Short mmCIF file of C-alpha atoms in Angstrom, two decimals:
data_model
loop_
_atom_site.label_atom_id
_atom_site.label_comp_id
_atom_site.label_asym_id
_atom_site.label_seq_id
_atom_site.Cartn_x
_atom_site.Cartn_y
_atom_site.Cartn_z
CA UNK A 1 0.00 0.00 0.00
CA UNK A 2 1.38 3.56 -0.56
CA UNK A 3 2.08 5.56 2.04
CA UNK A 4 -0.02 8.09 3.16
CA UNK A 5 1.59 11.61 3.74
CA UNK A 6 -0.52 12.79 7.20
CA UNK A 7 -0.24 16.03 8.48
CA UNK A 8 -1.47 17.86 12.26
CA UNK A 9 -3.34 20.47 12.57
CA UNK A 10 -2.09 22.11 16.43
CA UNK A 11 0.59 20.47 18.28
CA UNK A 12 -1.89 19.43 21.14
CA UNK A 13 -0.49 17.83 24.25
CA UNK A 14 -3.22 14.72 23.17
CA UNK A 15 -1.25 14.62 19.95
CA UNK A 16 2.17 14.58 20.88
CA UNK A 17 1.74 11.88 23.46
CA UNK A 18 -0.89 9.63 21.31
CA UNK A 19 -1.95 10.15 17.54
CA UNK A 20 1.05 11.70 16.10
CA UNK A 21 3.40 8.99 17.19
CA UNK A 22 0.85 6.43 16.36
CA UNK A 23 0.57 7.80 12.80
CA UNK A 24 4.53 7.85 12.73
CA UNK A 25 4.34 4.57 13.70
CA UNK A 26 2.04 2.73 11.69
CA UNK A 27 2.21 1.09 8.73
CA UNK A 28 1.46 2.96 5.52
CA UNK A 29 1.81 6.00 7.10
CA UNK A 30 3.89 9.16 7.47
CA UNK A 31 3.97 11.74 9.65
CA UNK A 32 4.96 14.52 7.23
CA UNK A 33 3.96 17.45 8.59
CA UNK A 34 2.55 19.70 11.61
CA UNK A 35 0.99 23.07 11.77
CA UNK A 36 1.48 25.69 14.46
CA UNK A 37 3.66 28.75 14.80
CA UNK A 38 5.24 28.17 18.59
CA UNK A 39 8.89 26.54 18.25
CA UNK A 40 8.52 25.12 21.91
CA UNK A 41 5.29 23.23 20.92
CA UNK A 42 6.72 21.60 17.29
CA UNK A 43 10.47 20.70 18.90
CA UNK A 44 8.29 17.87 21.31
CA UNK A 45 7.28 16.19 18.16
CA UNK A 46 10.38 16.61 16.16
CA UNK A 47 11.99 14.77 18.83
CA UNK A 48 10.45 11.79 17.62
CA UNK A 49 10.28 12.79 14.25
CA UNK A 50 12.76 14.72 13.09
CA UNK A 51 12.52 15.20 9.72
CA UNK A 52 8.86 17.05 10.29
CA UNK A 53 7.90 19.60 8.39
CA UNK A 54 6.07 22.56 10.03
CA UNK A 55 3.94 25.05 8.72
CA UNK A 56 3.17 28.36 10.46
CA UNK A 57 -0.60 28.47 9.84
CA UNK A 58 -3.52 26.01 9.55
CA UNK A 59 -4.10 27.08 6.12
CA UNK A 60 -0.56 26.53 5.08
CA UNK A 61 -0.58 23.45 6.11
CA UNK A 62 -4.16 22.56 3.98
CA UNK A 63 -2.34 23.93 1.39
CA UNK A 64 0.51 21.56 1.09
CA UNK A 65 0.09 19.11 -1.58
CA UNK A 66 1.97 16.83 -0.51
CA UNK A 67 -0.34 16.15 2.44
CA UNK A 68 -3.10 13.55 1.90
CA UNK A 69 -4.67 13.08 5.28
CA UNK A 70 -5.23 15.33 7.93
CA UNK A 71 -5.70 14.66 11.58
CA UNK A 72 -7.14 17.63 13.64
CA UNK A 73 -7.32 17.37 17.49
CA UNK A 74 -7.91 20.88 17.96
CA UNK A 75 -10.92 22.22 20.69
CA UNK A 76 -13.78 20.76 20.45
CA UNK A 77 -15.70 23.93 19.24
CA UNK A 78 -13.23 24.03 16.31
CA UNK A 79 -14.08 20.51 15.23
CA UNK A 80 -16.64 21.42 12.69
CA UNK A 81 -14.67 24.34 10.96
CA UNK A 82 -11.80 22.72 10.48
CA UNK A 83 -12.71 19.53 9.19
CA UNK A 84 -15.06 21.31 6.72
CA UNK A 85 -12.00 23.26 5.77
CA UNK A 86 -10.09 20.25 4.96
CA UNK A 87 -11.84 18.69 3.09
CA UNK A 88 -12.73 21.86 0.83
CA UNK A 89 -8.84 21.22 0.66
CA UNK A 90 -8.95 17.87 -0.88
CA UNK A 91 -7.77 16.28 2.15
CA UNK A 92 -8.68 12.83 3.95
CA UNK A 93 -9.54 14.06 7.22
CA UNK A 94 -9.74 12.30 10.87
CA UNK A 95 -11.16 14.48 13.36
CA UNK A 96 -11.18 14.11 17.18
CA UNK A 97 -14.15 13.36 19.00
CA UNK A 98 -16.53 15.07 19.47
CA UNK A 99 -16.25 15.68 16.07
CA UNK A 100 -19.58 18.24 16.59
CA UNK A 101 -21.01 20.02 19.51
CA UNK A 102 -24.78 19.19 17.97
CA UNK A 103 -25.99 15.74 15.75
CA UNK A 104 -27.43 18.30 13.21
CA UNK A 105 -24.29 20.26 12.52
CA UNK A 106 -22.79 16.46 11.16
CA UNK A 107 -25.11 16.44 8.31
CA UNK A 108 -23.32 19.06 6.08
CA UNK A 109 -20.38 17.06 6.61
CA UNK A 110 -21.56 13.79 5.55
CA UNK A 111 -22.65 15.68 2.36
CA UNK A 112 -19.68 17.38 1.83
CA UNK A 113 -17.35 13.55 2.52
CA UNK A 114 -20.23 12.11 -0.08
CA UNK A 115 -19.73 15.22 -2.53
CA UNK A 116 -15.62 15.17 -2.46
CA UNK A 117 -15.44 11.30 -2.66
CA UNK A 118 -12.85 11.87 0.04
CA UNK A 119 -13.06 10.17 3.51
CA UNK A 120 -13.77 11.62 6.55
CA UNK A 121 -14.80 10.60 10.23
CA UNK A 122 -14.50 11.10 13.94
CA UNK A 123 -11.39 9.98 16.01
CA UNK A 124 -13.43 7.02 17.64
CA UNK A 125 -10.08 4.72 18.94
CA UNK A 126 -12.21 2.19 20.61
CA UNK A 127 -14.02 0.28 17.91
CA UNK A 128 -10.25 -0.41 16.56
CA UNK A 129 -9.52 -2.29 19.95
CA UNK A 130 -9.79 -5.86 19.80
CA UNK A 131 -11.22 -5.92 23.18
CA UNK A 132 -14.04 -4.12 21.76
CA UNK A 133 -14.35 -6.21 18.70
CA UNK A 134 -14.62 -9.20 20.89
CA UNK A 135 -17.39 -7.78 22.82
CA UNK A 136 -19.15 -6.82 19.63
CA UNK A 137 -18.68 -10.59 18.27
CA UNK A 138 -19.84 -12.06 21.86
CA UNK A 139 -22.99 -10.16 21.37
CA UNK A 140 -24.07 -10.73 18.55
CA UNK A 141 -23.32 -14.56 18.53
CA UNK A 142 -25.63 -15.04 21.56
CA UNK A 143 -22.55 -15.84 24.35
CA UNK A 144 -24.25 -13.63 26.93
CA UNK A 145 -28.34 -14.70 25.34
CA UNK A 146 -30.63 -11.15 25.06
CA UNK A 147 -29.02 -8.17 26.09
CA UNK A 148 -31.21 -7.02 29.56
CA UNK A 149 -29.18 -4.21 30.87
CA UNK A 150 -25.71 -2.23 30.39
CA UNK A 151 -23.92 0.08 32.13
CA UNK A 152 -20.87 2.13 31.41
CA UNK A 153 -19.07 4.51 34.09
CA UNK A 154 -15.92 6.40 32.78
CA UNK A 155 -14.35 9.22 35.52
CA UNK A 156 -11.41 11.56 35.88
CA UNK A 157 -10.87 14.23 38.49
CA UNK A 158 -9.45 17.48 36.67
CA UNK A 159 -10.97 20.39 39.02
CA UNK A 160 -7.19 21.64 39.74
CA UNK A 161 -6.39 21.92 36.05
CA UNK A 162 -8.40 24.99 35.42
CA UNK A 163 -7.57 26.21 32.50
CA UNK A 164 -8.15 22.85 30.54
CA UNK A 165 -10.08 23.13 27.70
CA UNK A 166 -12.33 20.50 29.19
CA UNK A 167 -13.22 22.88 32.27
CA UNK A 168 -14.03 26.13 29.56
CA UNK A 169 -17.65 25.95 28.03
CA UNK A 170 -16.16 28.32 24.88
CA UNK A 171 -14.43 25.67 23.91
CA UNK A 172 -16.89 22.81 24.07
CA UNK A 173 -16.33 21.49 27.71
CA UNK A 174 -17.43 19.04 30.04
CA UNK A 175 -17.65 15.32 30.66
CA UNK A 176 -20.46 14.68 28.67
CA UNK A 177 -18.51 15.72 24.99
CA UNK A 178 -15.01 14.39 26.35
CA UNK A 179 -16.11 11.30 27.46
CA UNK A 180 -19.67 10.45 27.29
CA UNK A 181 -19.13 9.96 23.15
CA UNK A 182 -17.47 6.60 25.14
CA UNK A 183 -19.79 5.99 27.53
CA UNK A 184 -23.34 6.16 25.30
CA UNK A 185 -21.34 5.72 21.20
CA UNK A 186 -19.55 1.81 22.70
CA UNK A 187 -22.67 0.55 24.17
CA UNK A 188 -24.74 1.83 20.20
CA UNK A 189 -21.79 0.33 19.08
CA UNK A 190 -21.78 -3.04 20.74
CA UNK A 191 -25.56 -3.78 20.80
CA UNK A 192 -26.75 -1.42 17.77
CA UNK A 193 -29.38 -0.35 20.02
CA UNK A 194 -30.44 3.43 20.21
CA UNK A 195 -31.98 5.19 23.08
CA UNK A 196 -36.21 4.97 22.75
CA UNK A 197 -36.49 7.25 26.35
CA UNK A 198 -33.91 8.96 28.24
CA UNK A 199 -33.66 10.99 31.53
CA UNK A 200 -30.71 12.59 32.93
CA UNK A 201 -29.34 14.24 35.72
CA UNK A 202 -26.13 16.60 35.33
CA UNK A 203 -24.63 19.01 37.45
CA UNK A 204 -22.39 21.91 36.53
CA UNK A 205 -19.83 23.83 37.17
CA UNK A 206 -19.02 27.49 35.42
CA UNK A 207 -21.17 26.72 32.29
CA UNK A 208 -19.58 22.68 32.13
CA UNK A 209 -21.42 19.34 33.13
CA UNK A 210 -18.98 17.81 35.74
CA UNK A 211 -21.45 14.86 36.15
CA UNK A 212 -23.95 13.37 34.71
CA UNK A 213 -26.09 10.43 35.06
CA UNK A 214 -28.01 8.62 32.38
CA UNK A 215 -30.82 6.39 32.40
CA UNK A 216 -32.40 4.75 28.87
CA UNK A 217 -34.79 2.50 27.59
CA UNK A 218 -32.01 1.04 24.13
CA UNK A 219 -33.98 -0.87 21.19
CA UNK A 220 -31.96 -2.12 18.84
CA UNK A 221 -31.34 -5.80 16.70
CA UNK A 222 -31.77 -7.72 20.02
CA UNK A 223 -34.62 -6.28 21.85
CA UNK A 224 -34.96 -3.69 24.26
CA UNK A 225 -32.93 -3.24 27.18
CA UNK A 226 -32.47 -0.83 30.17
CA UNK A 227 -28.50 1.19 29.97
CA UNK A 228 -27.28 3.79 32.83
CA UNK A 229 -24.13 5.58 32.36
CA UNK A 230 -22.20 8.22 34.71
CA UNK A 231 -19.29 10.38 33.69
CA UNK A 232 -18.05 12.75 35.63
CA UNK A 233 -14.76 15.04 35.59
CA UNK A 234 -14.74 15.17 39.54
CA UNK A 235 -14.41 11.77 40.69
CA UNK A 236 -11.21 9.61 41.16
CA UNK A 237 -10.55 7.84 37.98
CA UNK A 238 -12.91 4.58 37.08
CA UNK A 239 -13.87 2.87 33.39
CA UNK A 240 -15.66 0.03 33.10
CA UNK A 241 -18.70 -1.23 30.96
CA UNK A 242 -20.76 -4.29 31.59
CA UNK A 243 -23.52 -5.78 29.03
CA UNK A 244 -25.89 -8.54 31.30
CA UNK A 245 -27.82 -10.80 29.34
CA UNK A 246 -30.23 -13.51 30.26
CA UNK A 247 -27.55 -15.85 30.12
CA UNK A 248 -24.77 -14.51 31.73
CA UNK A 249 -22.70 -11.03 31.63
CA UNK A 250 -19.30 -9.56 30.00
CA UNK A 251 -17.37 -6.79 31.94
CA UNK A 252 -14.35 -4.51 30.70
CA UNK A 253 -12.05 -3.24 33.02
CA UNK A 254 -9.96 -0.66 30.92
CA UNK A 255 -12.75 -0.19 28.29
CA UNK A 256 -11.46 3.44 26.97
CA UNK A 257 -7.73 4.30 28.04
CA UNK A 258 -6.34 0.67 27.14
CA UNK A 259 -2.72 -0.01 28.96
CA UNK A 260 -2.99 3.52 30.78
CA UNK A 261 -5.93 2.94 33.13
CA UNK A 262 -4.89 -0.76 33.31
CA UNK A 263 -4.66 -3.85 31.44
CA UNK A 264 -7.59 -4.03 28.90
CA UNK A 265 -9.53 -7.27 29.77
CA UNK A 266 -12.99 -8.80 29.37
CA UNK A 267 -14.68 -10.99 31.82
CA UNK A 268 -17.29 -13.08 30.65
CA UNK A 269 -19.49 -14.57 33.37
CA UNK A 270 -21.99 -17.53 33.06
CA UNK A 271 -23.52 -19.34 35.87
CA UNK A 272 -22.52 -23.13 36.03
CA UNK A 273 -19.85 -22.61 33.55
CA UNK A 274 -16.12 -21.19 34.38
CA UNK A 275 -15.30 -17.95 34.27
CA UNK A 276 -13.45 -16.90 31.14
CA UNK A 277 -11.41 -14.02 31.18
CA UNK A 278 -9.23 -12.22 27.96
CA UNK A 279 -6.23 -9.81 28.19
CA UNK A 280 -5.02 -7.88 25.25
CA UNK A 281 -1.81 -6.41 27.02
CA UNK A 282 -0.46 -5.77 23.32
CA UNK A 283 -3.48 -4.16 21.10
CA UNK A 284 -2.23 -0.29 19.90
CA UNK A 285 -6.00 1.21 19.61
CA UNK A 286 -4.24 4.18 18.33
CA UNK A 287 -2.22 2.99 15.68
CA UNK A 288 -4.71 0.39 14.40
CA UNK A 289 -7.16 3.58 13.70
CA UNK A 290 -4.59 5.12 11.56
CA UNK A 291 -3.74 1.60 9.56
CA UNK A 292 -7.76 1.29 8.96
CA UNK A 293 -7.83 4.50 8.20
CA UNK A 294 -5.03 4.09 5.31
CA UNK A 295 -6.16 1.22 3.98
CA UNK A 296 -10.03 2.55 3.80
CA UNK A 297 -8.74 5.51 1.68
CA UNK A 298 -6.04 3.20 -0.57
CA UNK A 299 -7.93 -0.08 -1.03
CA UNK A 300 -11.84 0.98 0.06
CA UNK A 301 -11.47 -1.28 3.23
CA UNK A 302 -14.67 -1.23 5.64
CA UNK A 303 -14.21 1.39 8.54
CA UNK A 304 -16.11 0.77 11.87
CA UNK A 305 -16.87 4.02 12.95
CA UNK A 306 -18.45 6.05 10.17
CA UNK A 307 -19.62 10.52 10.47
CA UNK A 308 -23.36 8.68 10.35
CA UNK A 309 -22.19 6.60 13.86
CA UNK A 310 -20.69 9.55 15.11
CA UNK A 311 -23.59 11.86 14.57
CA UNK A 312 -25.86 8.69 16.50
CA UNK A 313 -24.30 9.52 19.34
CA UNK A 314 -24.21 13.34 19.32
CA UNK A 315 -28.06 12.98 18.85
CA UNK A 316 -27.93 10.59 22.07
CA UNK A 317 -25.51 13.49 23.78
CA UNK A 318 -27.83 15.98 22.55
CA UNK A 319 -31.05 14.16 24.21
CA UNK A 320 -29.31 13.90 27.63
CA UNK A 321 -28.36 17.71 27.71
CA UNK A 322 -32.27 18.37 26.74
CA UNK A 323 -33.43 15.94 29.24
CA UNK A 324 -31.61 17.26 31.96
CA UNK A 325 -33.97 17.15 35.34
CA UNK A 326 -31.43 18.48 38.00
CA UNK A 327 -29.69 21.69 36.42
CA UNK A 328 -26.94 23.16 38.97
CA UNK A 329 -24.36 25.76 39.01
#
C-alpha cells in the first residue's frame, strides 16, 4: 500500500503523546507534517520525528500538496470548521471526537465527505480495539443470550487543572462531549441499540457538566434493554462497561484508556460454567485507527466508525443535555 503523507493540525499535548506517534508509527503511514507557529510546541514532536515539516498556519498546512490526510485534534468547538476546511482542501480528514457540539451540525459534513469522494470521520479509537471487537462478536453470537441491561461509568478528576479546555464551556467542555461519546457511542456500538427514552441528571460547574447520570430504555437488533451511564470530571478515575444478558454477563475493566488505566480485559461470566477471562496487554488502539484509516482511503477497506455513527451519538448526547432534570451551578 502507498504511504499516506498525514499532516497535524495544532501540536496538542493529546497529539504529541498519542496520535502523532501512532501515525509515525504505523504502517502505511507518514507523519509529514505539523501546523502551528510556537517553536517550543513543534520541537516535542520533532523529537520523535525529526525530519517534520512545520507550517506556520492552519491554512498553510491545507495547502501543502503533498499532504493527503489530515488529523485535527484541535478544541472541540473548532471541530466542525476545520474539518469542513479540509476537506474543501482535498484532504482525507480524521477528526477528534466530538467531532460536533450538535448531531445536526454532522449532516453538512456527511454531504460534503459524499460530494468530495474523500473520507472523513471522527477519532473514535475504541471500535479499533480488539477488546471491543470481541465484545461486539460475543454479542451478537448469543454468548451472553438477550441483552437485559448495560452500564458504562468512565471518571477523571481534573478540578485543579483549570484552565483545561475541558473545564471552559467556549471551547466545548465538560464530561459529557469528552467522554460520554465513550460511555453512550460503545454501548450503540456493541448492541446497535439506540436510546427509545432517556432521563438525565447533570450538574455543573461554570457553564460545564462535571457529572452526569443517564438512564435509557435502548432498542436495537436484540430487543430492548435498560443502559445507565455516569461520567463525571470530579471523581477519582474509574472505566468500566458491563452488558448482562439472560444468560450470563461480560465486563471490561480498561474499556477506553487501554494499557494507561490498566490492562484491557474482558470478563465473561456464566452461571454453572467457568469464568473466562481475555487480556489484550499488546493491542495499539491508536495505531490500528490510523492503519484502517489508510487502507479505507487506498484499497476501500470497511471502517467501523463512520460521520453517520458519530452523529448517532451526538443525537444521544444531545437528548441527555435536553433531558436534563437536575440543572446546577
Amino acid at each position: 500500500m502507498k504511504t499516506v503523507n498525514w499532516g497535524v493540525l495544532g501540536a496538542a499535548k493529546f497529539a504529541r503523546e498519542h496520535m502523532a506517534r501512532a501515525i509515525h508509527e504505523a504502517e502505511g503511514a507518514r507523519l509529514f507534517a505539523l501546523a502551528t507557529s510556537d517553536p517550543l510546541k513543534a520541537a516535542g514532536f520533532q523529537a520523535f520525528c525529526p525530519d517534520l515539516k512545520i507550517h506556520q498556519g492552519y491554512e498553510a498546512l491545507l495547502a501543502d500538496p503533498e499532504v493527503e490526510a489530515v488529523y485535527i485534534p484541535l478544541p472541540n468547538h473548532l471541530h466542525i470548521e476545520w474539518t469542513r476546511k479540509a476537506l474543501e482542501a482535498g484532504k482525507h480528514v480524521l477528526t477528534e471526537k466530538p467531532i460536533a457540539m450538535a448531531a445536526a451540525e454532522i449532516d453538512a459534513l456527511i454531504e460534503l465527505r459524499d460530494r468530495s469522494g474523500l473520507f472523513a470521520t471522527e477519532a473514535y479509537m475504541i471500535v479499533h480495539h480488539l477488546q471491543w471487537q470481541r465484545a461486539r462478536a460475543l454479542v451478537e453470537e448469543g454468548a451472553i443470550g438477550r441483552i437485559l441491561h448495560a452500564d458504562a461509568a468512565f471518571s477523571y478528576d481534573n478540578r485543579a487543572d483549570t484552565g483545561n479546555i475541558r473545564n471552559r464551556p467556549e471551547t466545548g467542555g465538560g464530561s459529557i462531549p469528552d467522554i460520554g461519546v465513550y460511555a453512550y457511542g460503545s454501548v450503540r456500538w456493541v448492541t446497535g441499540a439506540e436510546p427509545v427514552a432517556l432521563r438525565s441528571r447533570i450538574q455543573r460547574e461554570n457553564g460545564v457538566d462535571t457529572f452526569a447520570q443517564v438512564l435509557a430504555d435502548m432498542e436495537g437488533p436484540g430487543g430492548r434493554f435498560t443502559y445507565t451511564a455516569m461520567t463525571s470530571m470530579r471523581l477519582p478515575p474509574r472505566q468500566e462497561v458491563v452488558f448482562q444478558g439472560e444468560a450470563g454477563l461480560i465486563r471490561m475493566t480498561a474499556p477506553f484508556n487501554a494499557g494507561l488505566y490498566g490492562e484491557a480485559q474482558l470478563h465473561m461470566l456464566r452461571p454453572g460454567r467457568p469464568d473466562h477471562i481475555e487480556r489484550f496487554p499488546g493491542a495499539r488502539q491508536y495505531r490500528n485507527q490510523v492503519e484502517a484509516f489508510g487502507r479505507r482511503i487506498r484499497d476501500g477497506a470497511p471502517y467501523p466508525w463512520l460521520l453517520e455513527d458519530a452523529r448517532g451519538t451526538q443525537a444521544m448526547i444531545d437528548r441527555v443535555f435536553a433531558s436534563d432534570f437536575a440543572l446546577s451551578d
